[in-house]
Amino acid sequence: MEFYDVVKKRRSIRKYKTEAVPRDVILKVLDAACWAPSGGNQQQWEFIVVSGSKKEQLGESYAKAMEKMVPDWTEEQRKKAMVNARNFNWAPHVIVALTLKADDPFVQKMHVESVSAAFENLLLAACVEGLGTCWAMGPLLEEEMVRNILGIPSDKEVVALTPLGYPDMEATAPVRKDLDSKVTWME
Ligand SMILES: Cc1cc2nc3c(=O)[nH]c(=O)nc-3n(C[C@H](O)[C@H](O)[C@H](O)COP(=O)(O)O)c2cc1C
């Protein structure tokens, strides 16, 4: 797939088939993540691939986090969101990206930026493989639960999570803001 097509085709997928993704495909996607640039080439990222009962537990914690997220939902919207969250959008896997915590705020920022670059590579590579993803920060409203479920030590920061699986929906692209409003030319 042509690069710009991938960039525009990738969508946040919020419903998945339950079919597991072969391990070699997951590794291919994670390898693409690891080819991202990183501050000082420290490659300060780590990934946890969560499936099975741990993934179900993550879904429960996401549902709890959702309760905090959008207080003005209608009852129907809330119920739907909770069901999706509880199943972590039905996906067979959830990938959690971590970085090492740093005392220096500048270094910490650098690590988070590096992992974010890797995470976007992951989302784009998954799209090429016909897989769906959805960068999800919502679960981190219950970060302690996420940390406990996965046994993440205190010297690691959780940067991002995504479900991973074969899409079971067609997502329409949310409108992008006008490019002119985003770019300043200084000469
Ligand atoms: C930092 C970040 C956090 C996000 N958190 C969530 C989230 O908690 N739940 C969710 O459903 N989508 C989340 N998203 C996905 C955005 O809603 C989505 O990227 C945006 O609406 C544009 O849609 P698209 O990804 O299909 O282009 C997040 C995206 C980013 C980059």
GROMACS .gro file of C-alpha atoms and ligand atoms in nm:
model
  218
    1MET     CA    1   0.000   0.000   0.000
    2GLU     CA    2   0.130   0.343  -0.089
    3PHE     CA    3   0.247   0.542   0.215
    4TYR     CA    4   0.002   0.833   0.188
    5ASP     CA    5  -0.284   0.588   0.131
    6VAL     CA    6  -0.195   0.407   0.455
    7VAL     CA    7  -0.180   0.735   0.646
    8LYS     CA    8  -0.528   0.829   0.527
    9LYS     CA    9  -0.678   0.479   0.543
   10ARG     CA   10  -0.587   0.410   0.908
   11ARG     CA   11  -0.891   0.460   1.130
   12SER     CA   12  -0.967   0.415   1.495
   13ILE     CA   13  -1.153   0.085   1.505
   14ARG     CA   14  -1.395   0.024   1.790
   15LYS     CA   15  -1.535  -0.318   1.699
   16TYR     CA   16  -1.332  -0.630   1.624
   17LYS     CA   17  -1.368  -0.992   1.523
   18THR     CA   18  -1.264  -1.225   1.803
   19GLU     CA   19  -1.020  -1.417   1.576
   20ALA     CA   20  -0.667  -1.411   1.717
   21VAL     CA   21  -0.387  -1.246   1.520
   22PRO     CA   22  -0.096  -1.481   1.438
   23ARG     CA   23   0.209  -1.412   1.652
   24ASP     CA   24   0.435  -1.354   1.350
   25VAL     CA   25   0.203  -1.079   1.227
   26ILE     CA   26   0.201  -0.914   1.570
   27LEU     CA   27   0.580  -0.931   1.573
   28LYS     CA   28   0.599  -0.776   1.226
   29VAL     CA   29   0.388  -0.483   1.344
   30LEU     CA   30   0.597  -0.443   1.661
   31ASP     CA   31   0.916  -0.458   1.454
   32ALA     CA   32   0.786  -0.162   1.250
   33ALA     CA   33   0.722   0.017   1.580
   34CYS     CA   34   1.083  -0.038   1.683
   35TRP     CA   35   1.210   0.128   1.363
   36ALA     CA   36   1.077   0.463   1.484
   37PRO     CA   37   1.323   0.738   1.567
   38SER     CA   38   1.406   0.775   1.935
   39GLY     CA   39   1.583   1.036   2.143
   40GLY     CA   40   1.952   0.948   2.159
   41ASN     CA   41   1.858   0.625   1.980
   42GLN     CA   42   1.775   0.487   2.324
   43GLN     CA   43   1.476   0.290   2.188
   44GLN     CA   44   1.323   0.337   2.528
   45TRP     CA   45   1.003   0.147   2.450
   46GLU     CA   46   0.855  -0.179   2.561
   47PHE     CA   47   0.536  -0.350   2.454
   48ILE     CA   48   0.307  -0.589   2.639
   49VAL     CA   49   0.077  -0.798   2.419
   50VAL     CA   50  -0.223  -0.883   2.633
   51SER     CA   51  -0.474  -1.157   2.546
   52GLY     CA   52  -0.710  -1.388   2.735
   53SER     CA   53  -0.821  -1.324   3.093
   54LYS     CA   54  -0.577  -1.035   3.147
   55LYS     CA   55  -0.735  -0.863   2.847
   56GLU     CA   56  -1.081  -0.917   2.999
   57GLN     CA   57  -0.958  -0.757   3.322
   58LEU     CA   58  -0.824  -0.462   3.123
   59GLY     CA   59  -1.170  -0.431   2.968
   60GLU     CA   60  -1.325  -0.411   3.316
   61SER     CA   61  -1.083  -0.135   3.416
   62TYR     CA   62  -1.152   0.051   3.088
   63ALA     CA   63  -1.526   0.035   3.163
   64LYS     CA   64  -1.457   0.185   3.506
   65ALA     CA   65  -1.244   0.459   3.346
   66MET     CA   66  -1.521   0.533   3.093
   67GLU     CA   67  -1.754   0.625   3.377
   68LYS     CA   68  -1.520   0.917   3.445
   69MET     CA   69  -1.474   1.013   3.081
   70VAL     CA   70  -1.796   1.160   2.942
   71PRO     CA   71  -2.039   1.258   3.218
   72ASP     CA   72  -2.305   1.401   2.981
   73TRP     CA   73  -2.370   1.083   2.779
   74THR     CA   74  -2.727   0.967   2.733
   75GLU     CA   75  -2.805   0.641   2.911
   76GLU     CA   76  -2.803   0.456   2.576
   77GLN     CA   77  -2.463   0.600   2.472
   78ARG     CA   78  -2.323   0.517   2.813
   79LYS     CA   79  -2.443   0.156   2.802
   80LYS     CA   80  -2.294   0.102   2.454
   81ALA     CA   81  -1.963   0.256   2.553
   82MET     CA   82  -1.945   0.043   2.865
   83VAL     CA   83  -2.012  -0.281   2.678
   84ASN     CA   84  -1.744  -0.193   2.423
   85ALA     CA   85  -1.496  -0.098   2.692
   86ARG     CA   86  -1.565  -0.406   2.899
   87ASN     CA   87  -1.472  -0.622   2.605
   88PHE     CA   88  -1.197  -0.379   2.513
   89ASN     CA   89  -1.378  -0.332   2.188
   90TRP     CA   90  -1.401  -0.709   2.139
   91ALA     CA   91  -1.044  -0.730   2.016
   92PRO     CA   92  -0.843  -1.050   2.080
   93HIS     CA   93  -0.538  -0.852   2.192
   94VAL     CA   94  -0.447  -0.524   2.356
   95ILE     CA   95  -0.101  -0.377   2.312
   96VAL     CA   96   0.034  -0.161   2.591
   97ALA     CA   97   0.335   0.063   2.525
   98LEU     CA   98   0.565   0.151   2.814
   99THR     CA   99   0.872   0.362   2.867
  100LEU     CA  100   1.123   0.387   3.145
  101LYS     CA  101   1.050   0.676   3.382
  102ALA     CA  102   1.320   0.941   3.409
  103ASP     CA  103   1.378   1.186   3.694
  104ASP     CA  104   1.469   1.465   3.451
  105PRO     CA  105   1.145   1.607   3.297
  106PHE     CA  106   1.327   1.676   2.968
  107VAL     CA  107   1.441   1.314   2.940
  108GLN     CA  108   1.095   1.195   3.042
  109LYS     CA  109   0.940   1.406   2.766
  110MET     CA  110   1.192   1.266   2.520
  111HIS     CA  111   1.101   0.908   2.613
  112VAL     CA  112   0.728   0.971   2.579
  113GLU     CA  113   0.781   1.136   2.239
  114SER     CA  114   0.994   0.840   2.124
  115VAL     CA  115   0.731   0.587   2.231
  116SER     CA  116   0.458   0.794   2.065
  117ALA     CA  117   0.653   0.780   1.737
  118ALA     CA  118   0.685   0.402   1.774
  119PHE     CA  119   0.316   0.373   1.854
  120GLU     CA  120   0.212   0.555   1.536
  121ASN     CA  121   0.440   0.323   1.335
  122LEU     CA  122   0.259   0.034   1.504
  123LEU     CA  123  -0.085   0.171   1.406
  124LEU     CA  124   0.022   0.226   1.044
  125ALA     CA  125   0.187  -0.117   1.012
  126ALA     CA  126  -0.125  -0.280   1.160
  127CYS     CA  127  -0.334  -0.103   0.895
  128VAL     CA  128  -0.108  -0.245   0.620
  129GLU     CA  129  -0.163  -0.592   0.768
  130GLY     CA  130  -0.541  -0.547   0.751
  131LEU     CA  131  -0.563  -0.507   1.129
  132GLY     CA  132  -0.753  -0.250   1.330
  133THR     CA  133  -0.625  -0.042   1.619
  134CYS     CA  134  -0.749   0.246   1.833
  135TRP     CA  135  -0.503   0.458   2.030
  136ALA     CA  136  -0.677   0.467   2.366
  137MET     CA  137  -0.585   0.693   2.652
  138GLY     CA  138  -0.917   0.651   2.829
  139PRO     CA  139  -0.808   0.336   3.017
  140LEU     CA  140  -0.537   0.544   3.185
  141LEU     CA  141  -0.806   0.726   3.383
  142GLU     CA  142  -0.779   0.408   3.590
  143GLU     CA  143  -0.403   0.375   3.549
  144GLU     CA  144  -0.350   0.207   3.884
  145MET     CA  145  -0.584  -0.073   3.783
  146VAL     CA  146  -0.399  -0.117   3.452
  147ARG     CA  147  -0.066  -0.127   3.636
  148ASN     CA  148  -0.193  -0.380   3.889
  149ILE     CA  149  -0.350  -0.610   3.631
  150LEU     CA  150  -0.030  -0.620   3.426
  151GLY     CA  151   0.217  -0.598   3.716
  152ILE     CA  152   0.387  -0.289   3.572
  153PRO     CA  153   0.669  -0.175   3.802
  154SER     CA  154   0.682   0.183   3.931
  155ASP     CA  155   0.990   0.273   3.723
  156LYS     CA  156   0.787   0.230   3.400
  157GLU     CA  157   0.538   0.476   3.253
  158VAL     CA  158   0.235   0.358   3.055
  159VAL     CA  159   0.227   0.570   2.739
  160ALA     CA  160  -0.052   0.424   2.526
  161LEU     CA  161  -0.282   0.127   2.470
  162THR     CA  162  -0.453  -0.010   2.163
  163PRO     CA  163  -0.677  -0.303   2.091
  164LEU     CA  164  -0.542  -0.513   1.802
  165GLY     CA  165  -0.748  -0.740   1.584
  166TYR     CA  166  -0.937  -0.779   1.258
  167PRO     CA  167  -1.191  -0.496   1.216
  168ASP     CA  168  -1.560  -0.579   1.237
  169MET     CA  169  -1.680  -0.236   1.126
  170GLU     CA  170  -1.628   0.020   0.852
  171ALA     CA  171  -1.512   0.343   1.016
  172THR     CA  172  -1.575   0.672   0.842
  173ALA     CA  173  -1.294   0.925   0.860
  174PRO     CA  174  -1.357   1.210   1.101
  175VAL     CA  175  -1.313   1.544   0.926
  176ARG     CA  176  -0.966   1.694   0.947
  177LYS     CA  177  -0.924   2.063   1.025
  178ASP     CA  178  -0.813   2.291   0.746
  179LEU     CA  179  -0.438   2.262   0.682
  180ASP     CA  180  -0.405   2.641   0.655
  181SER     CA  181  -0.517   2.676   1.017
  182LYS     CA  182  -0.240   2.440   1.127
  183VAL     CA  183   0.062   2.576   0.943
  184THR     CA  184   0.256   2.896   0.995
  185TRP     CA  185   0.528   2.983   0.748
  186MET     CA  186   0.807   3.196   0.888
  187GLU     CA  187   1.070   3.330   0.655
  188LIG     C1  188  -0.355   1.046   2.249
  188LIG     C2  189  -0.483   0.983   2.197
  188LIG     C3  190  -0.575   0.936   2.286
  188LIG     C4  191  -0.694   0.874   2.241
  188LIG     N1  192  -0.778   0.818   2.331
  188LIG     C5  193  -0.888   0.752   2.288
  188LIG     C6  194  -0.971   0.684   2.381
  188LIG     O1  195  -0.948   0.682   2.500
  188LIG     N2  196  -1.079   0.618   2.332
  188LIG     C7  197  -1.109   0.614   2.199
  188LIG     O2  198  -1.208   0.552   2.161
  188LIG     N3  199  -1.031   0.678   2.107
  188LIG     C8  200  -0.922   0.746   2.149
  188LIG     N4  201  -0.837   0.807   2.058
  188LIG     C9  202  -0.869   0.799   1.914
  188LIG    C10  203  -0.924   0.932   1.861
  188LIG     O3  204  -1.054   0.950   1.906
  188LIG    C11  205  -0.916   0.928   1.706
  188LIG     O4  206  -0.782   0.915   1.666
  188LIG    C12  207  -0.973   1.054   1.641
  188LIG     O5  208  -1.111   1.064   1.667
  188LIG    C13  209  -0.953   1.053   1.489
  188LIG     O6  210  -1.009   0.938   1.430
  188LIG     P1  211  -0.918   0.838   1.344
  188LIG     O7  212  -0.816   0.779   1.436
  188LIG     O8  213  -1.013   0.733   1.289
  188LIG     O9  214  -0.854   0.916   1.234
  188LIG    C14  215  -0.719   0.866   2.100
  188LIG    C15  216  -0.624   0.914   2.010
  188LIG    C16  217  -0.505   0.969   2.057
  188LIG    C17  218  -0.399   1.013   1.958
   0.00000   0.00000   0.00000
